[in-house]
CSV table of C-alpha atoms in Angstrom, one decimal:
chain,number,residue,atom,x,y,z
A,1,UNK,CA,0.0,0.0,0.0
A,2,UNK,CA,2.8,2.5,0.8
A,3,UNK,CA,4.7,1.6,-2.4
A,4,UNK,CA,1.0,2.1,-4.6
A,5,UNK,CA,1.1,5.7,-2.6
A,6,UNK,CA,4.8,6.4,-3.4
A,7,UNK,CA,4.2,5.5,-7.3
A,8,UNK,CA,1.2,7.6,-7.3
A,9,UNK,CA,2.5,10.6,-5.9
A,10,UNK,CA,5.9,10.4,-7.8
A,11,UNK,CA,3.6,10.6,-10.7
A,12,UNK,CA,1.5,13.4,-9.5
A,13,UNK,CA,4.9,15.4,-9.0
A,14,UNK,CA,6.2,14.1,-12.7
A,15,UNK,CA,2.9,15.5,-14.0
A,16,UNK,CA,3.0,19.0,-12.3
A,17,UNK,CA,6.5,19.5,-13.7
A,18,UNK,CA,5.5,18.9,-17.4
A,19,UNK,CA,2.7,20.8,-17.1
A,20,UNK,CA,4.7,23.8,-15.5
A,21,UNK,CA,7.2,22.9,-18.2
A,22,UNK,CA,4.5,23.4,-21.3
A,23,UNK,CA,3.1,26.2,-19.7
A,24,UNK,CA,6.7,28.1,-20.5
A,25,UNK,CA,6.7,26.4,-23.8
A,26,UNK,CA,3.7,27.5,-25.0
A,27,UNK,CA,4.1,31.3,-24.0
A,28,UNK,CA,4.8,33.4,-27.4
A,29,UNK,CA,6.0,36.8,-28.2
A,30,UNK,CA,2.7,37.6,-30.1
A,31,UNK,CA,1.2,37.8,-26.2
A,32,UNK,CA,3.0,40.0,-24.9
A,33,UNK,CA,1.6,43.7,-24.6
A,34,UNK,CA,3.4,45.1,-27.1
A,35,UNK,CA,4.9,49.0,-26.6
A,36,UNK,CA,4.5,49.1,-22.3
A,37,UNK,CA,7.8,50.2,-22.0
A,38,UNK,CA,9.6,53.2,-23.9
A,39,UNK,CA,13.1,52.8,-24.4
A,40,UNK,CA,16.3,54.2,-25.8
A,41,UNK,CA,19.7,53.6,-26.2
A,42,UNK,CA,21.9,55.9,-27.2
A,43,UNK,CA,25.7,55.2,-28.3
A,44,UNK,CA,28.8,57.4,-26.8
A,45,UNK,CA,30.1,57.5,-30.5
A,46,UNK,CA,27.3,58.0,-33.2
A,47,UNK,CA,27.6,59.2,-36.7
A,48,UNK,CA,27.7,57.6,-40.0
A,49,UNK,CA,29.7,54.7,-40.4
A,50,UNK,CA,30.9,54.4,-36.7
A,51,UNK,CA,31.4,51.1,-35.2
A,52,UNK,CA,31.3,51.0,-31.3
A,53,UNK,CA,34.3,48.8,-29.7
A,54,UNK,CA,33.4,46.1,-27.1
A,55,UNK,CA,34.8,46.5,-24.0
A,56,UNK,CA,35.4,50.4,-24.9
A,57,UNK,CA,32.4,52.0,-25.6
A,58,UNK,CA,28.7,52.7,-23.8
A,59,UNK,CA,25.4,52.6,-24.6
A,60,UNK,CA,23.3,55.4,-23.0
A,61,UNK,CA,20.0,53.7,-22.1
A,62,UNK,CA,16.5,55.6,-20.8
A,63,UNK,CA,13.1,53.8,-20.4
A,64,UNK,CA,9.7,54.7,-18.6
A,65,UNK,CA,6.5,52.9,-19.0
A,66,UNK,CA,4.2,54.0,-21.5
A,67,UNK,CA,1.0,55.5,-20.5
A,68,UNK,CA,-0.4,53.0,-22.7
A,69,UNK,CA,0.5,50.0,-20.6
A,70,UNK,CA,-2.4,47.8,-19.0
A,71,UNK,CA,-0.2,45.5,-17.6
A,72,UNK,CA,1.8,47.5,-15.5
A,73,UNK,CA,-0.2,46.1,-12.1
A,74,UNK,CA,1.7,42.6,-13.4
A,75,UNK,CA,4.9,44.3,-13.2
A,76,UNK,CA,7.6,43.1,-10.7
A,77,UNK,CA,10.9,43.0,-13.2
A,78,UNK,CA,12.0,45.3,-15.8
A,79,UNK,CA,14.7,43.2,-17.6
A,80,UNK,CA,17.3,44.5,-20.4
A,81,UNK,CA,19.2,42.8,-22.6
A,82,UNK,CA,21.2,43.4,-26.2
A,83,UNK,CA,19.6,42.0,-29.4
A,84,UNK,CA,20.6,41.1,-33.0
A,85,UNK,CA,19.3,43.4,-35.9
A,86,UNK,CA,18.1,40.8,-38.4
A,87,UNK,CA,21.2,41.7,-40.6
A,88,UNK,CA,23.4,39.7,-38.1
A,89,UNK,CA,20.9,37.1,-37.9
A,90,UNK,CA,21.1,35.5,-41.6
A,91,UNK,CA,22.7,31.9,-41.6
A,92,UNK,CA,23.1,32.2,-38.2
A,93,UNK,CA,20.7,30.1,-37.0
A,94,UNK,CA,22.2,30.4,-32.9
A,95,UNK,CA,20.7,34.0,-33.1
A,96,UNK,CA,17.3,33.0,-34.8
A,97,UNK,CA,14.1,34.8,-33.7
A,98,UNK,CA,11.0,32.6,-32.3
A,99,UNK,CA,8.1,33.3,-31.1
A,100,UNK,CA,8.0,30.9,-28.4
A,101,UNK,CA,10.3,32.4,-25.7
A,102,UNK,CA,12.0,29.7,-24.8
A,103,UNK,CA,13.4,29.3,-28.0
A,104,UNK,CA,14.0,32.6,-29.0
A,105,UNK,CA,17.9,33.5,-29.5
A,106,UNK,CA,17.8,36.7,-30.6
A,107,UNK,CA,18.5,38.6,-27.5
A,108,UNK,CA,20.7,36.2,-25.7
A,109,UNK,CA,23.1,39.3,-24.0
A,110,UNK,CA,22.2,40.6,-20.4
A,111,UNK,CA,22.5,44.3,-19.7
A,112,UNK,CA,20.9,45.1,-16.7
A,113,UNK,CA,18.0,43.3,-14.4
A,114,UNK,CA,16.4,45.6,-11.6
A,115,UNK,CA,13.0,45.5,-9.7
A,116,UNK,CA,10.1,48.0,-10.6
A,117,UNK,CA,8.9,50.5,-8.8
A,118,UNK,CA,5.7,51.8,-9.8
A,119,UNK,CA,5.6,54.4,-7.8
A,120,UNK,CA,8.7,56.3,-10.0
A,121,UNK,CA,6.7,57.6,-13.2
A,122,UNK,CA,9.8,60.0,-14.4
A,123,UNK,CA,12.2,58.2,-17.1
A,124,UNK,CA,14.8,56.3,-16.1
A,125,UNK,CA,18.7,56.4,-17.3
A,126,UNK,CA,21.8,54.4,-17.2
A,127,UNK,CA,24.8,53.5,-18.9
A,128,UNK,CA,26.1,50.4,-19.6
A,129,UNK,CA,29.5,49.8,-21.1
A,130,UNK,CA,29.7,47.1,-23.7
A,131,UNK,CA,30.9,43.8,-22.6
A,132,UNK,CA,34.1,42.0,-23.8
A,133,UNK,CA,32.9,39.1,-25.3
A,134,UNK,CA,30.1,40.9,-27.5
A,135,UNK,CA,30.5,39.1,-31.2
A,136,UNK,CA,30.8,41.5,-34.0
A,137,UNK,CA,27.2,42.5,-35.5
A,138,UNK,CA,24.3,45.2,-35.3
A,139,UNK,CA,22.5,45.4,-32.2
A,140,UNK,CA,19.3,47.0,-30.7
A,141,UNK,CA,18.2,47.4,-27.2
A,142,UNK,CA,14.8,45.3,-25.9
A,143,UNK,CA,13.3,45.8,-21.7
A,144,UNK,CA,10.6,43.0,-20.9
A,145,UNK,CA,8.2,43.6,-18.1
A,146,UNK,CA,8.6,40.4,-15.8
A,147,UNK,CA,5.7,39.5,-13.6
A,148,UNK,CA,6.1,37.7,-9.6
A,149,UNK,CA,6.6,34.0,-11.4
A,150,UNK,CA,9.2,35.2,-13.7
A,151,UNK,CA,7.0,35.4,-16.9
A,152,UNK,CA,7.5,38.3,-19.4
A,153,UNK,CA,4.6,40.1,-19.4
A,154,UNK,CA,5.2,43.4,-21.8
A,155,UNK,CA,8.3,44.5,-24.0
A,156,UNK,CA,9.8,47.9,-25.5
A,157,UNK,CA,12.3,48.3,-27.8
A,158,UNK,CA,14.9,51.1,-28.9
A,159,UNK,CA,14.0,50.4,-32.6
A,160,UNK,CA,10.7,50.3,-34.8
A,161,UNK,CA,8.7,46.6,-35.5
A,162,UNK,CA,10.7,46.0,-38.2
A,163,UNK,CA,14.3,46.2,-36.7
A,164,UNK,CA,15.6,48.6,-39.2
A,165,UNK,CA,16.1,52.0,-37.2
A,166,UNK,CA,18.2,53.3,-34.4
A,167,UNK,CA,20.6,50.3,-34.4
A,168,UNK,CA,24.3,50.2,-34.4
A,169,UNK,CA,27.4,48.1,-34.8
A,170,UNK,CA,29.6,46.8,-32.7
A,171,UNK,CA,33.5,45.3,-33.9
A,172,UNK,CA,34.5,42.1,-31.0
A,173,UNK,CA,37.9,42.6,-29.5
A,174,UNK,CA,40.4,40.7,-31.9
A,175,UNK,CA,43.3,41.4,-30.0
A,176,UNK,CA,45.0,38.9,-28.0
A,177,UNK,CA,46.4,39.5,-24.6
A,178,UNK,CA,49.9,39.3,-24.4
A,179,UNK,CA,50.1,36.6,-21.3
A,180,UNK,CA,47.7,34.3,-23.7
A,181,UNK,CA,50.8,34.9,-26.1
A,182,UNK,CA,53.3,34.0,-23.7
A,183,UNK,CA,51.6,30.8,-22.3
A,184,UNK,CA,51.3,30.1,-26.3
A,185,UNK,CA,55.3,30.4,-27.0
A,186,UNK,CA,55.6,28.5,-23.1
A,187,UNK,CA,53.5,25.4,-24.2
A,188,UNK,CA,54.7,25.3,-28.1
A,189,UNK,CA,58.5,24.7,-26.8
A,190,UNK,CA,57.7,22.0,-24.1
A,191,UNK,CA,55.6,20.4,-26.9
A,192,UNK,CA,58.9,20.7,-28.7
A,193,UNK,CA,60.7,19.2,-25.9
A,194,UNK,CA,58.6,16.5,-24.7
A,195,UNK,CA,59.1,15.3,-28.3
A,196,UNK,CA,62.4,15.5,-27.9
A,197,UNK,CA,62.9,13.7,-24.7
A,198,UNK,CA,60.1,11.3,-26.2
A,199,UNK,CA,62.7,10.3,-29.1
A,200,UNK,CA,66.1,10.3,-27.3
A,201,UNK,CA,64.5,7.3,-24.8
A,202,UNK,CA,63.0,5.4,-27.8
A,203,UNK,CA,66.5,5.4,-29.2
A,204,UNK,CA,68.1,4.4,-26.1
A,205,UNK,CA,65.6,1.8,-25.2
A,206,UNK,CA,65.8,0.4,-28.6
A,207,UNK,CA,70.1,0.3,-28.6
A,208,UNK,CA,69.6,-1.7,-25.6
A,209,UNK,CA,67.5,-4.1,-26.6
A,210,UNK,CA,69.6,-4.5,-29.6
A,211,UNK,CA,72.8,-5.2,-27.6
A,212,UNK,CA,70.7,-8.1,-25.7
């Protein structure tokens, strides 16, 4: 009898975790209310033609909640994070767009995570400096509106539906550090000498067995 209530409730459990788990699957972009936050991000460098450095430069970023929002009561979250323009995105199918959330790779870099305060109804600004390991490619800025189980609620983004305005590039550090040099030359001459060693025995070993 205690086994038949073990089994039982190891499947009720099994079953509340799929469930919790197709829940997030099945949440989609299209639900989201669409335009709750306004947001901006404004490079340190602009102008034709310039390409921000990662690592270097800064994004300037401001963001309020529109008066338009009817979610904002669901609000607990306001989450930031770096996306690819759809130029980058072509036959790079590790930053392709989904609708379901889950498997949506399009905005895969973190900028900033901070709770909301509804109470503050004045824009909000900071900057954020570009991280290291930022690949090479055109970027925009997206916020999502979290709610108290984690769920993105509403989204605002610093360019138009499209993706096609207000965007800018960013060039990857290329550069190597000189200790990664160093460790380079350090392992390429005991490779070297390991072989080395690894010959003169074989030769000795083999002399000695020939001299049996």
């Amino acid at each position: 009898m205690a086994i038949k209530k073990l089994l039982f409730a190891s499947l009720l459990i099994c079953s509340m975790i799929q469930s919790s788990h197709g829940a997030t699957k099945e949440r989609l972009f299209t639900d989201l209310e669409k335009g709750s936050l306004e947001i901006t991000a404004t490079p340190s460098r602009t102008g034709e033609g310039v390409v921000l450095a990662a690592g270097i430069d800064k994004l300037s970023i401001t963001w309020k909640v529109s008066s338009t929002a009817t979610k904002e009561p669901e609000f607990k979250t306001i989450k930031v994070k770096l996306c690819y323009a759809p130029v980058s995105q072509v036959d790079r199918p590790w930053r392709k767009t989904h609708n379901e959330l889950f498997k949506d790779k399009s905005c895969p870099h973190k900028i900033s995570s901070f709770s909301y305060d509804p109470t503050v109804k004045t824009a909000q600004s900071f900057d954020y400096t570009l991280e290291r390991d930022i690949p090479t490619g055109t970027y925009y800025v997206r916020a999502y509106a979290v709610d108290a189980i984690d769920h993105e609620v509403a989204f605002g983004q610093s360019t138009n539906e499209a993706k096609t305005t207000n965007l800018f590039s960013v060039q990857a550090i290329s550069g190597r550090h000189k200790s990664l040099d160093i460790a380079s030359v350090c392992f390429s001459v005991f490779s070297v000498v390991a072989l080395v060693v690894f010959f003169v025995n074989e030769k000795r070993k083999a002399k000695i067995e020939q001299s049996k």
